[in-house]
XYZ file of C-alpha atoms in Angstrom:
688
model
C 11.282 21.433 -53.375
C 12.250 20.170 -49.938
C 15.819 19.437 -51.024
C 16.292 22.932 -52.408
C 14.780 24.445 -49.278
C 17.218 22.568 -47.020
C 20.249 23.633 -49.081
C 18.907 27.223 -49.250
C 19.407 27.010 -53.036
C 15.779 27.903 -53.509
C 15.505 29.673 -56.876
C 12.704 29.639 -59.378
C 13.945 27.726 -62.469
C 12.727 28.313 -65.964
C 11.233 24.854 -66.382
C 7.742 24.176 -65.137
C 6.857 21.918 -62.245
C 3.532 20.991 -63.786
C 0.647 20.483 -61.394
C 2.858 21.465 -58.404
C 3.790 24.853 -59.886
C 1.355 26.684 -57.560
C 2.796 25.030 -54.437
C 6.293 25.858 -55.620
C 5.498 29.534 -56.279
C 3.824 30.054 -52.895
C 6.582 28.275 -50.972
C 9.190 30.325 -52.814
C 7.449 33.586 -51.852
C 7.105 32.627 -48.165
C 10.752 31.609 -47.900
C 12.133 35.024 -48.824
C 14.107 36.501 -45.894
C 13.303 33.643 -43.503
C 15.232 30.801 -41.917
C 14.452 27.617 -43.899
C 13.904 24.580 -41.704
C 12.001 21.320 -41.734
C 9.448 22.847 -39.409
C 8.951 25.804 -41.764
C 8.444 23.506 -44.787
C 6.066 21.263 -42.816
C 3.933 24.166 -41.560
C 3.812 25.803 -45.018
C 2.558 22.648 -46.764
C 0.048 21.940 -43.980
C -1.411 25.405 -44.351
C -1.666 25.158 -48.148
C -2.974 21.589 -47.961
C -5.947 22.509 -45.756
C -6.956 25.563 -47.767
C -6.410 23.937 -51.177
C -8.646 21.052 -50.169
C -11.329 23.603 -49.288
C -11.016 25.557 -52.562
C -10.770 22.320 -54.623
C -14.040 21.005 -53.141
C -15.764 24.311 -53.911
C -14.601 24.270 -57.545
C -15.463 20.574 -58.001
C -18.932 21.322 -56.648
C -19.447 24.145 -59.154
C -17.983 21.971 -61.955
C -20.614 19.311 -61.305
C -23.334 21.991 -61.251
C -22.242 23.529 -64.568
C -25.092 21.909 -66.513
C -27.621 23.547 -64.172
C -26.194 26.955 -65.101
C -26.451 26.411 -68.871
C -28.917 29.279 -69.117
C -27.056 31.357 -66.562
C -23.409 30.997 -67.521
C -22.631 34.488 -66.231
C -23.809 33.613 -62.741
C -21.820 30.367 -62.803
C -18.644 32.242 -63.795
C -19.243 34.718 -60.963
C -19.263 31.901 -58.411
C -16.065 30.431 -59.869
C -14.361 33.846 -59.846
C -15.467 34.480 -56.257
C -13.642 31.332 -55.103
C -10.552 32.245 -57.140
C -10.522 35.787 -55.672
C -10.491 34.356 -52.167
C -7.621 32.050 -53.165
C -5.763 35.003 -54.708
C -6.201 37.061 -51.550
C -4.763 34.308 -49.333
C -2.191 32.689 -51.704
C -1.271 35.248 -54.432
C 1.774 33.304 -55.689
C -0.256 30.103 -55.994
C -2.985 31.974 -57.891
C -0.429 33.296 -60.361
C 0.430 29.691 -61.374
C -3.198 28.724 -62.114
C -4.361 32.043 -63.526
C -5.803 31.631 -67.038
C -5.838 27.819 -66.850
C -8.997 25.863 -67.691
C -11.123 24.968 -64.678
C -10.141 21.284 -64.928
C -6.420 22.172 -64.806
C -6.992 24.555 -61.917
C -8.717 21.785 -59.949
C -5.887 19.391 -60.835
C -3.206 21.838 -59.651
C -5.006 22.079 -56.288
C -4.667 18.370 -55.575
C -3.302 17.789 -52.055
C 0.379 17.169 -51.378
C 0.708 14.359 -48.836
C 3.597 13.731 -46.502
C 5.292 10.362 -46.339
C 3.725 9.694 -42.918
C 0.136 9.980 -44.178
C -1.923 6.768 -44.636
C -4.162 6.962 -47.713
C -7.319 4.939 -48.179
C -8.210 4.037 -51.772
C -10.764 1.827 -53.466
C -14.451 1.395 -54.116
C -17.273 -0.538 -52.544
C -15.734 -3.978 -53.160
C -11.981 -3.352 -53.357
C -10.051 -1.519 -50.601
C -6.396 -0.502 -50.540
C -4.087 1.163 -48.068
C -1.633 3.535 -49.744
C 1.574 5.352 -48.739
C 3.518 8.098 -50.563
C 7.310 8.167 -50.887
C 9.908 10.044 -52.941
C 12.512 8.283 -55.014
C 15.022 10.000 -57.339
C 13.004 13.191 -57.501
C 9.733 11.420 -58.321
C 6.719 10.910 -56.049
C 5.372 7.377 -55.884
C 2.344 5.879 -54.155
C 2.230 2.205 -53.253
C -1.014 0.452 -52.355
C -1.715 -2.814 -50.505
C -4.998 -4.806 -50.740
C -6.778 -4.631 -47.388
C -7.706 -8.385 -47.510
C -4.026 -9.340 -47.738
C -3.333 -7.136 -44.740
C -6.060 -8.965 -42.776
C -4.621 -12.393 -43.631
C -1.159 -11.258 -42.579
C -2.413 -9.990 -39.197
C -4.785 -12.946 -38.441
C -2.426 -15.407 -36.685
C -0.650 -12.980 -34.314
C -3.957 -11.306 -33.510
C -5.599 -14.670 -32.651
C -2.718 -15.514 -30.303
C -3.115 -12.181 -28.541
C -6.855 -12.809 -28.127
C -6.233 -16.203 -26.456
C -3.644 -14.629 -24.126
C -6.067 -11.847 -23.211
C -8.871 -14.325 -22.479
C -6.579 -16.445 -20.278
C -5.409 -13.420 -18.331
C -9.013 -12.315 -17.846
C -9.942 -15.763 -16.486
C -7.068 -15.684 -14.003
C -8.010 -12.175 -12.880
C -11.714 -12.978 -12.540
C -11.380 -16.289 -10.688
C -7.813 -16.626 -9.328
C -7.643 -13.192 -7.678
C -10.944 -13.881 -5.968
C -9.447 -16.717 -3.927
C -6.236 -14.723 -3.379
C -8.033 -11.670 -1.973
C -10.353 -13.836 0.076
C -7.394 -15.386 1.882
C -5.213 -12.295 2.263
C -7.713 -9.449 2.655
C -11.379 -10.340 3.078
C -11.140 -13.134 5.681
C -8.600 -11.276 7.941
C -10.766 -8.142 7.821
C -13.879 -10.166 8.672
C -12.086 -11.710 11.669
C -10.967 -8.235 12.785
C -14.486 -6.806 12.425
C -15.868 -9.752 14.378
C -13.393 -8.976 17.186
C -14.407 -5.282 17.151
C -18.069 -6.289 17.437
C -17.336 -8.481 20.473
C -15.411 -5.645 22.156
C -18.352 -3.308 21.502
C -20.548 -5.851 23.270
C -18.269 -5.659 26.315
C -16.148 -8.777 25.801
C -12.557 -7.739 26.554
C -11.168 -11.305 26.388
C -11.104 -11.251 22.587
C -7.907 -12.131 20.697
C -7.960 -12.073 16.871
C -5.639 -14.527 15.063
C -2.908 -12.906 12.953
C -2.679 -14.668 9.561
C -0.025 -12.840 7.526
C 2.422 -10.242 8.834
C 1.337 -7.544 6.415
C -0.489 -4.251 6.972
C -3.680 -6.070 8.033
C -1.615 -8.316 10.295
C -0.055 -5.222 11.897
C -3.526 -3.703 12.350
C -4.803 -6.945 13.934
C -1.861 -7.161 16.337
C -2.386 -3.487 17.319
C -6.063 -4.246 17.965
C -5.114 -7.128 20.274
C -2.675 -4.858 22.169
C -5.375 -2.194 22.500
C -7.854 -4.710 23.945
C -5.244 -5.849 26.472
C -4.577 -2.194 27.496
C -8.295 -1.514 27.916
C -8.750 -4.697 29.938
C -5.799 -3.803 32.210
C -7.042 -0.229 32.686
C -10.538 -1.469 33.491
C -9.164 -3.855 36.102
C -7.159 -1.029 37.709
C -10.186 1.269 37.586
C -12.301 -1.340 39.282
C -9.645 -1.815 41.920
C -9.468 1.971 42.457
C -13.269 2.191 42.653
C -13.317 -0.495 45.318
C -10.874 1.541 47.455
C -12.178 5.004 46.465
C -14.442 5.502 49.449
C -11.595 4.871 51.860
C -9.288 7.208 49.944
C -11.948 9.929 49.887
C -12.226 9.724 53.654
C -8.452 9.963 54.038
C -8.227 12.895 51.628
C -11.117 14.680 53.315
C -9.370 14.402 56.672
C -6.155 15.770 55.151
C -7.996 18.706 53.548
C -9.865 19.428 56.760
C -6.607 19.457 58.670
C -5.010 21.763 56.073
C -8.004 24.103 56.153
C -7.821 24.247 59.923
C -4.131 25.143 59.697
C -4.844 27.797 57.042
C -7.688 29.183 59.121
C -5.434 29.318 62.171
C -2.793 31.165 60.132
C -5.431 33.548 58.760
C -6.711 34.248 62.261
C -3.136 34.932 63.327
C -2.576 37.129 60.261
C -5.824 39.013 60.839
C -4.726 39.451 64.439
C -1.471 40.983 63.216
C -3.447 43.177 60.831
C -5.797 44.236 63.607
C -2.976 45.019 66.032
C -1.130 47.041 63.372
C -4.271 48.979 62.467
C -4.927 49.698 66.152
C -1.381 51.052 66.457
C -1.693 53.237 63.347
C -5.137 54.691 64.049
C -4.072 56.955 66.972
C -1.185 58.270 64.886
C -3.331 59.263 61.925
C -5.590 61.710 63.749
C -6.586 65.277 63.052
C -5.382 67.298 66.069
C -5.239 70.654 64.275
C -7.045 73.477 66.106
C -6.387 76.526 63.975
C -8.309 79.758 64.370
C -8.392 80.403 60.634
C -7.000 77.157 59.223
C -9.099 74.014 58.915
C -7.774 70.556 58.037
C -9.939 67.627 56.918
C -8.966 64.282 55.448
C -10.322 60.894 54.435
C -8.354 57.636 54.342
C -9.698 54.487 52.655
C -7.281 51.576 52.737
C -7.577 48.926 50.022
C -7.226 45.899 52.331
C -10.329 45.106 54.425
C -10.414 42.258 56.952
C -12.389 40.902 59.888
C -10.880 39.811 63.183
C -13.358 38.162 65.497
C -16.197 40.666 65.845
C -14.262 43.657 64.488
C -14.054 44.814 60.901
C -11.117 47.009 59.942
C -8.846 48.059 57.094
C -5.097 48.297 56.698
C -2.749 49.935 54.215
C 0.155 52.292 53.671
C -1.642 55.669 53.487
C -1.566 57.987 56.493
C -2.692 61.567 57.198
C -1.695 63.664 60.220
C -2.528 67.189 61.409
C -1.314 68.978 64.580
C -1.025 72.457 66.060
C 2.515 73.744 66.656
C 3.995 76.945 68.074
C 7.286 78.054 66.524
C 8.844 81.351 67.609
C 5.575 82.119 69.415
C 3.643 81.899 66.142
C 0.820 79.410 65.649
C 1.253 76.901 62.828
C -0.826 73.984 61.586
C 1.304 70.967 60.721
C -0.024 68.613 58.020
C 1.231 65.374 56.480
C -0.130 63.186 53.688
C 2.040 60.125 53.025
C 2.021 56.795 51.210
C 4.318 54.001 52.397
C 5.445 51.735 49.575
C 4.198 48.149 49.684
C 0.893 46.325 49.996
C -1.136 45.628 53.136
C 1.133 44.807 56.075
C 4.328 46.065 54.399
C 2.794 49.450 53.608
C 1.170 49.564 57.039
C 4.574 48.911 58.615
C 6.035 51.931 56.837
C 3.061 54.088 57.820
C 3.420 52.932 61.434
C 7.114 53.860 61.580
C 6.453 57.216 59.908
C 3.551 58.013 62.220
C 5.504 57.030 65.339
C 8.562 59.114 64.396
C 6.431 62.131 63.449
C 4.411 61.855 66.660
C 7.682 61.848 68.589
C 8.910 64.963 66.747
C 5.584 66.764 67.323
C 5.588 65.987 71.045
C 9.245 66.968 71.380
C 8.537 70.291 69.663
C 5.570 71.012 71.920
C 7.470 70.092 75.101
C 10.874 71.609 74.339
C 11.290 75.377 74.519
C 14.470 75.104 72.494
C 12.694 73.090 69.790
C 9.916 75.670 69.610
C 12.474 78.423 69.114
C 12.943 77.374 65.476
C 11.816 78.945 62.228
C 9.251 77.018 60.138
C 11.755 76.582 57.297
C 14.393 75.031 59.524
C 11.847 72.942 61.436
C 10.706 71.336 58.165
C 14.299 70.874 57.061
C 15.436 69.192 60.295
C 12.273 67.061 60.423
C 12.886 65.744 56.923
C 16.537 64.994 57.724
C 15.489 63.050 60.835
C 12.903 61.031 58.874
C 15.445 60.341 56.145
C 17.993 59.013 58.633
C 15.395 56.729 60.245
C 14.215 55.213 56.960
C 17.730 54.913 55.533
C 18.354 52.364 58.298
C 15.986 49.986 56.464
C 18.446 49.842 53.521
C 15.901 50.922 50.944
C 13.310 48.283 51.945
C 10.915 50.926 53.264
C 10.249 54.070 51.195
C 7.782 56.888 51.807
C 6.316 59.416 49.387
C 4.803 62.394 51.183
C 3.882 66.056 51.304
C 4.645 67.675 54.651
C 4.201 71.303 55.594
C 3.133 74.110 57.906
C 0.430 76.758 57.559
C 0.903 80.061 59.386
C -2.516 80.289 60.969
C -2.638 84.083 61.133
C -1.588 84.853 57.536
C -2.413 81.633 55.663
C 1.162 81.391 54.413
C 2.014 77.822 53.401
C 5.424 76.128 53.771
C 5.748 72.616 52.349
C 8.057 70.057 50.768
C 7.168 67.230 48.386
C 9.071 63.935 48.507
C 8.045 62.340 45.187
C 4.339 62.551 46.058
C 1.487 63.581 43.713
C 1.459 67.358 43.316
C -0.555 69.596 45.614
C -3.671 71.172 44.080
C -5.118 74.655 44.654
C -8.911 74.968 44.511
C -9.949 78.610 44.144
C -13.197 80.131 42.877
C -14.502 76.782 41.589
C -11.372 75.952 39.591
C -8.439 73.695 40.402
C -4.784 73.790 39.340
C -1.477 72.263 40.412
C 0.728 74.195 42.838
C 3.849 72.402 41.561
C 5.310 71.360 38.237
C 8.566 69.548 39.017
C 10.074 66.850 41.229
C 12.485 68.268 43.834
C 13.099 65.545 46.449
C 13.245 61.739 46.204
C 11.210 59.447 48.453
C 12.052 59.336 52.144
C 14.439 56.419 52.710
C 15.871 56.552 49.199
C 19.546 55.681 49.539
C 21.933 58.427 48.458
C 19.191 61.074 48.271
C 20.343 64.687 47.943
C 19.326 67.015 50.776
C 20.051 70.352 49.072
C 16.415 71.127 48.509
C 14.188 74.163 48.867
C 11.104 74.732 50.969
C 8.182 75.615 48.705
C 5.851 78.419 49.775
C 2.436 79.736 48.810
C 0.236 82.580 50.096
C -3.330 81.406 50.548
C -6.154 83.830 49.914
C -9.335 83.790 51.953
C -11.489 80.820 50.908
C -8.635 78.946 49.237
C -8.434 75.161 49.633
C -5.310 73.063 49.178
C -5.846 69.380 48.313
C -3.220 66.703 48.880
C -3.619 63.043 47.974
C -1.826 59.745 47.470
C -1.493 58.131 44.046
C -4.616 56.081 44.807
C -6.641 59.031 43.499
C -4.878 58.732 40.129
C -4.517 54.928 39.822
C -7.974 54.074 38.514
C -9.048 51.184 36.295
C -11.006 52.964 33.564
C -14.204 51.508 32.023
C -12.210 50.342 28.963
C -10.022 48.165 31.216
C -6.869 50.306 31.041
C -5.164 52.033 33.972
C -5.475 55.818 34.070
C -2.267 57.689 33.220
C -3.775 61.188 33.050
C -2.678 63.069 36.175
C -5.068 65.928 35.339
C -8.066 63.631 35.891
C -8.051 64.560 39.593
C -8.428 68.246 38.667
C -11.641 67.417 36.803
C -12.823 65.223 39.677
C -12.230 68.094 42.110
C -14.222 70.475 39.922
C -17.086 67.970 39.642
C -17.097 67.516 43.424
C -17.100 71.342 43.788
C -14.249 71.114 46.272
C -16.293 69.040 48.753
C -14.041 66.418 50.342
C -16.812 63.895 51.076
C -17.879 63.746 47.412
C -14.406 63.022 46.007
C -14.463 59.174 46.474
C -17.915 58.983 44.886
C -16.884 61.095 41.872
C -13.635 59.124 41.495
C -15.554 55.848 41.269
C -17.725 57.306 38.503
C -14.560 57.642 36.421
C -13.047 54.254 37.301
C -12.395 51.578 39.893
C -10.013 52.252 42.783
C -7.047 49.867 42.763
C -4.925 51.234 45.631
C -5.149 52.892 49.035
C -6.824 56.303 48.849
C -6.131 59.313 51.051
C -7.113 62.929 50.382
C -6.453 65.942 52.644
C -8.124 69.343 52.396
C -6.648 72.505 53.968
C -8.767 75.661 53.924
C -7.960 79.142 55.226
C -10.553 81.768 56.177
C -8.331 84.466 57.715
C -7.913 88.150 56.981
C -5.740 89.184 54.058
C -3.242 92.112 54.300
C -4.694 95.552 53.735
C -4.073 96.801 50.203
C -5.228 100.448 50.376
C -5.763 103.111 53.065
C -8.669 105.535 53.197
C -8.002 108.697 51.197
C -7.356 110.865 54.272
C -4.767 108.426 55.635
C -3.352 107.935 52.143
C -2.526 111.656 52.125
C -0.694 111.239 55.430
C 1.299 108.356 53.957
C 2.325 110.430 50.933
C 3.329 113.339 53.197
C 5.524 111.019 55.311
C 7.290 109.709 52.195
C 8.069 113.286 51.137
C 9.540 113.955 54.562
C 11.866 110.958 54.121
C 13.105 112.376 50.832
C 14.077 115.678 52.455
C 15.709 113.979 55.443
C 13.018 114.690 58.050
C 13.178 111.113 59.318
C 11.747 111.634 62.808
C 8.613 113.401 61.581
C 8.161 110.739 58.900
C 8.593 107.932 61.436
C 6.049 109.542 63.733
C 3.443 109.507 60.950
C 4.376 105.964 59.815
C 4.145 104.572 63.364
C 0.785 106.214 63.953
C -0.569 104.735 60.724
C 0.911 101.329 61.586
C -0.789 101.366 64.989
C -4.063 102.119 63.217
C -3.515 99.600 60.373
C -1.282 96.765 61.682
C -2.217 94.497 58.745
C -0.843 96.914 56.109
C 2.521 95.454 55.070
C 3.464 98.453 52.911
C 3.549 100.692 56.033
C 6.093 98.325 57.627
C 8.157 98.568 54.436
C 8.112 102.367 54.684
C 9.269 102.267 58.328
C 12.099 99.820 57.487
C 13.148 101.987 54.539
C 13.165 105.131 56.684
C 15.440 103.520 59.292
C 17.757 102.338 56.499
C 18.019 105.921 55.213
C 18.647 107.081 58.753
C 21.243 104.267 59.050
C 19.655 103.146 62.291
C 20.208 99.456 61.535
C 19.179 98.160 64.941
C 15.715 99.750 64.606
C 15.593 98.707 60.957
C 16.330 95.095 61.908
C 13.721 95.141 64.683
C 10.906 96.325 62.414
C 11.985 94.042 59.560
C 11.991 91.008 61.877
C 8.592 92.033 63.192
C 7.317 92.446 59.622
C 8.566 89.059 58.438
C 6.774 87.382 61.345
C 3.471 89.142 60.644
C 3.839 88.896 56.866
C 5.861 85.673 56.352
C 5.325 85.680 52.576
C 7.385 88.866 52.199
C 10.894 87.709 51.175
C 12.096 91.295 50.767
C 11.473 91.955 54.470
C 13.450 88.786 55.280
C 16.389 90.001 53.210
C 16.292 93.453 54.840
C 16.063 91.869 58.309
C 19.197 89.803 57.618
C 21.048 92.737 56.080
C 20.085 95.143 58.902
C 21.081 92.585 61.561
C 24.480 92.259 59.897
C 24.932 96.015 59.768
C 23.868 96.221 63.435
C 26.527 93.635 64.335
C 24.089 90.810 65.153
C 25.753 88.280 62.855
C 24.062 85.171 64.259
C 20.575 86.600 63.673
C 21.644 87.791 60.234
C 22.962 84.315 59.330
C 19.837 82.573 60.682
C 17.403 84.753 58.708
C 19.557 84.585 55.575
C 19.721 80.778 55.717
C 15.934 80.647 56.137
C 15.502 82.774 53.024
C 17.954 80.554 51.136
C 15.883 77.455 52.020
C 12.824 79.160 50.522
C 14.545 80.791 47.548
C 17.984 79.348 46.686
C 18.327 81.718 43.692
C 17.961 85.006 45.660
C 21.322 86.450 44.571
C 21.525 89.429 46.962
C 20.698 87.155 49.884
C 23.453 84.673 48.918
C 26.024 87.505 48.799
C 24.780 88.915 52.115
C 24.785 85.550 53.942
C 28.223 84.687 52.530
C 29.490 87.996 53.919
C 27.890 87.241 57.314
C 29.530 83.792 57.506
C 32.830 85.355 56.545
C 32.431 87.787 59.453
C 31.589 84.841 61.729
C 34.697 82.997 60.559
C 32.724 80.248 58.776
C 35.063 80.125 55.799
C 33.750 76.886 54.263
C 30.129 78.007 54.408
C 30.979 81.422 52.984
C 32.875 79.807 50.096
C 30.001 77.391 49.388
C 27.463 80.242 49.252
C 29.698 82.250 46.925
C 29.912 79.250 44.580
C 26.102 79.115 44.507
C 25.973 82.843 43.741
C 28.602 82.419 41.029
C 26.425 79.789 39.334
C 23.662 82.431 39.092
C 25.706 85.507 38.060
C 29.369 84.587 37.454
C 30.385 88.103 36.333
C 29.025 89.965 39.355
C 31.819 92.066 40.967
C 30.458 91.395 44.489
C 31.591 87.776 44.204
C 35.135 88.722 43.234
C 35.225 91.324 46.001
C 34.317 88.746 48.674
C 36.726 86.178 47.188
C 39.551 88.702 47.489
C 38.499 89.421 51.077
C 38.704 85.680 51.864
C 42.190 85.454 50.312
C 43.284 88.501 52.293
C 41.885 87.286 55.624
C 42.871 83.641 55.129
C 45.925 83.623 52.843
C 46.925 80.084 53.856
C 43.650 78.611 52.608
């Protein structure tokens, strides 16, 4: 069967294979369509062998019990058929070979097929054999050997192996004992004895090294360790003996150093104290406005004590003074923060305060200096500060808000040099007055000076708050630094606009980490009149009708009478200026417009008309001065740029006229007025 399977010439011949016919049939059926290999043959026979042994035992059991079923032959046959049905279901080809055979033949055909590697045990109670199966010339043979002969054959070599095993055991049990005692146990005992002596405090121990093996290395390392400990102990004892003397020497050195540090600190505190004494007079509130009130608080971060005085020093400074410009009363204010900590910031604040104090005194003492508009005064003051701080080569920078309040009208002029934005507090609510950065810090190298003066008309009861970045730089309860610039708006609302409560409310939100300065400017003046009584309103309407029909003198008579009665009504001044413009009396028009812009400084239209009327009246210098003031406040006022360019052209200031026309062109490049003036320049100055 195996030979045919290997050659794949596996066909079912006509002759019978006797008792192995069932195995042959089943193997033949399983081999159809499969790869025939030794493994396949081996697995197939193993499977059949195990099951056939099971079915054979069942049938042999029922065969022996046949006599017990003599009266119940039907039941006995049912049991036999049940086993055969199970065999048929699992091995149908095998069943086909034994079907119809007597029970004895069926049992015989289920005898196991052994492989040549299997050892078979045969015999009875007295005689035992060991058998092996082999194939020779197509026949299966089994050879058996008496077990007693096998024992005699194996006796001599087995006895020799027993004696060898006993000898080896003796050597292991007794010889290794002496070997380990000399190479392992005794060296370890000596080492442990040395460790015990060291634990008792004996550092003169030296353990003998027997063999240079791992234990010998460990012993030598132990000896080296004991020597190191003994040496360190001797040095420690020597150091302890001289410790008291060294402590005295070190104490004297420390005392001397502390005295030097204390002397330096006293000197430093003296410098701090002197600097603070110099700054304090500069940061005073000397504003005495009739309607304008200035208050401020300054809390420097650095506190110190010099002798019996306690003081603080830092880079924040606030100033307020009363100025008269063009015979109008103004309140000057300044809130600034010099960059740097402690003495460096204080140095910047000192320089700023000294320069500003000089400018204030010069303005108050010089008639020429007082004859300056607020816009130009702020402009020239900033330029002077910039030049001073530029001399420090960028080592001293100042952020600040500086401005003027027209005491009579509450009109605010200010400029912001990279300082926190000004805040308006009105009717219990706060909001920023600014939303963009216009000017870099004072002292910033290469800073641009083409800036604008910001303006704001304060209403009665308004409060303007200015402050350094110390009001924003708070350490919040979660340990982070505040980056929300709107926090101060909420603080201001919580404090209800009361200056004294602001530091307390700030510290509820976080911990101050920088100098703090806050300035409050309030105005309680009278606002311009908005409406006339009905009777006078009728007069005003009648005068306007007279202007339309050319009755200028009658109209002016009514307007002037109403103006004398209501000097705070700006719309009446506008009507007078308009009437003179219709009459083409530009000198009178300029006079009333200039008067109006002084009383109502927020009115940019009156400023433009004053400049235009002065030009038409031939007063070019006044026209240029007013026009330049308006340009500082509103650089995008197109009509003013055209008018001032024309004035400078009439004055012969070609470069300035050209520059102003370029600014106008950037606003409205297609405007014909620009081209008209450009052609006039080319006509008057063809060589340029």
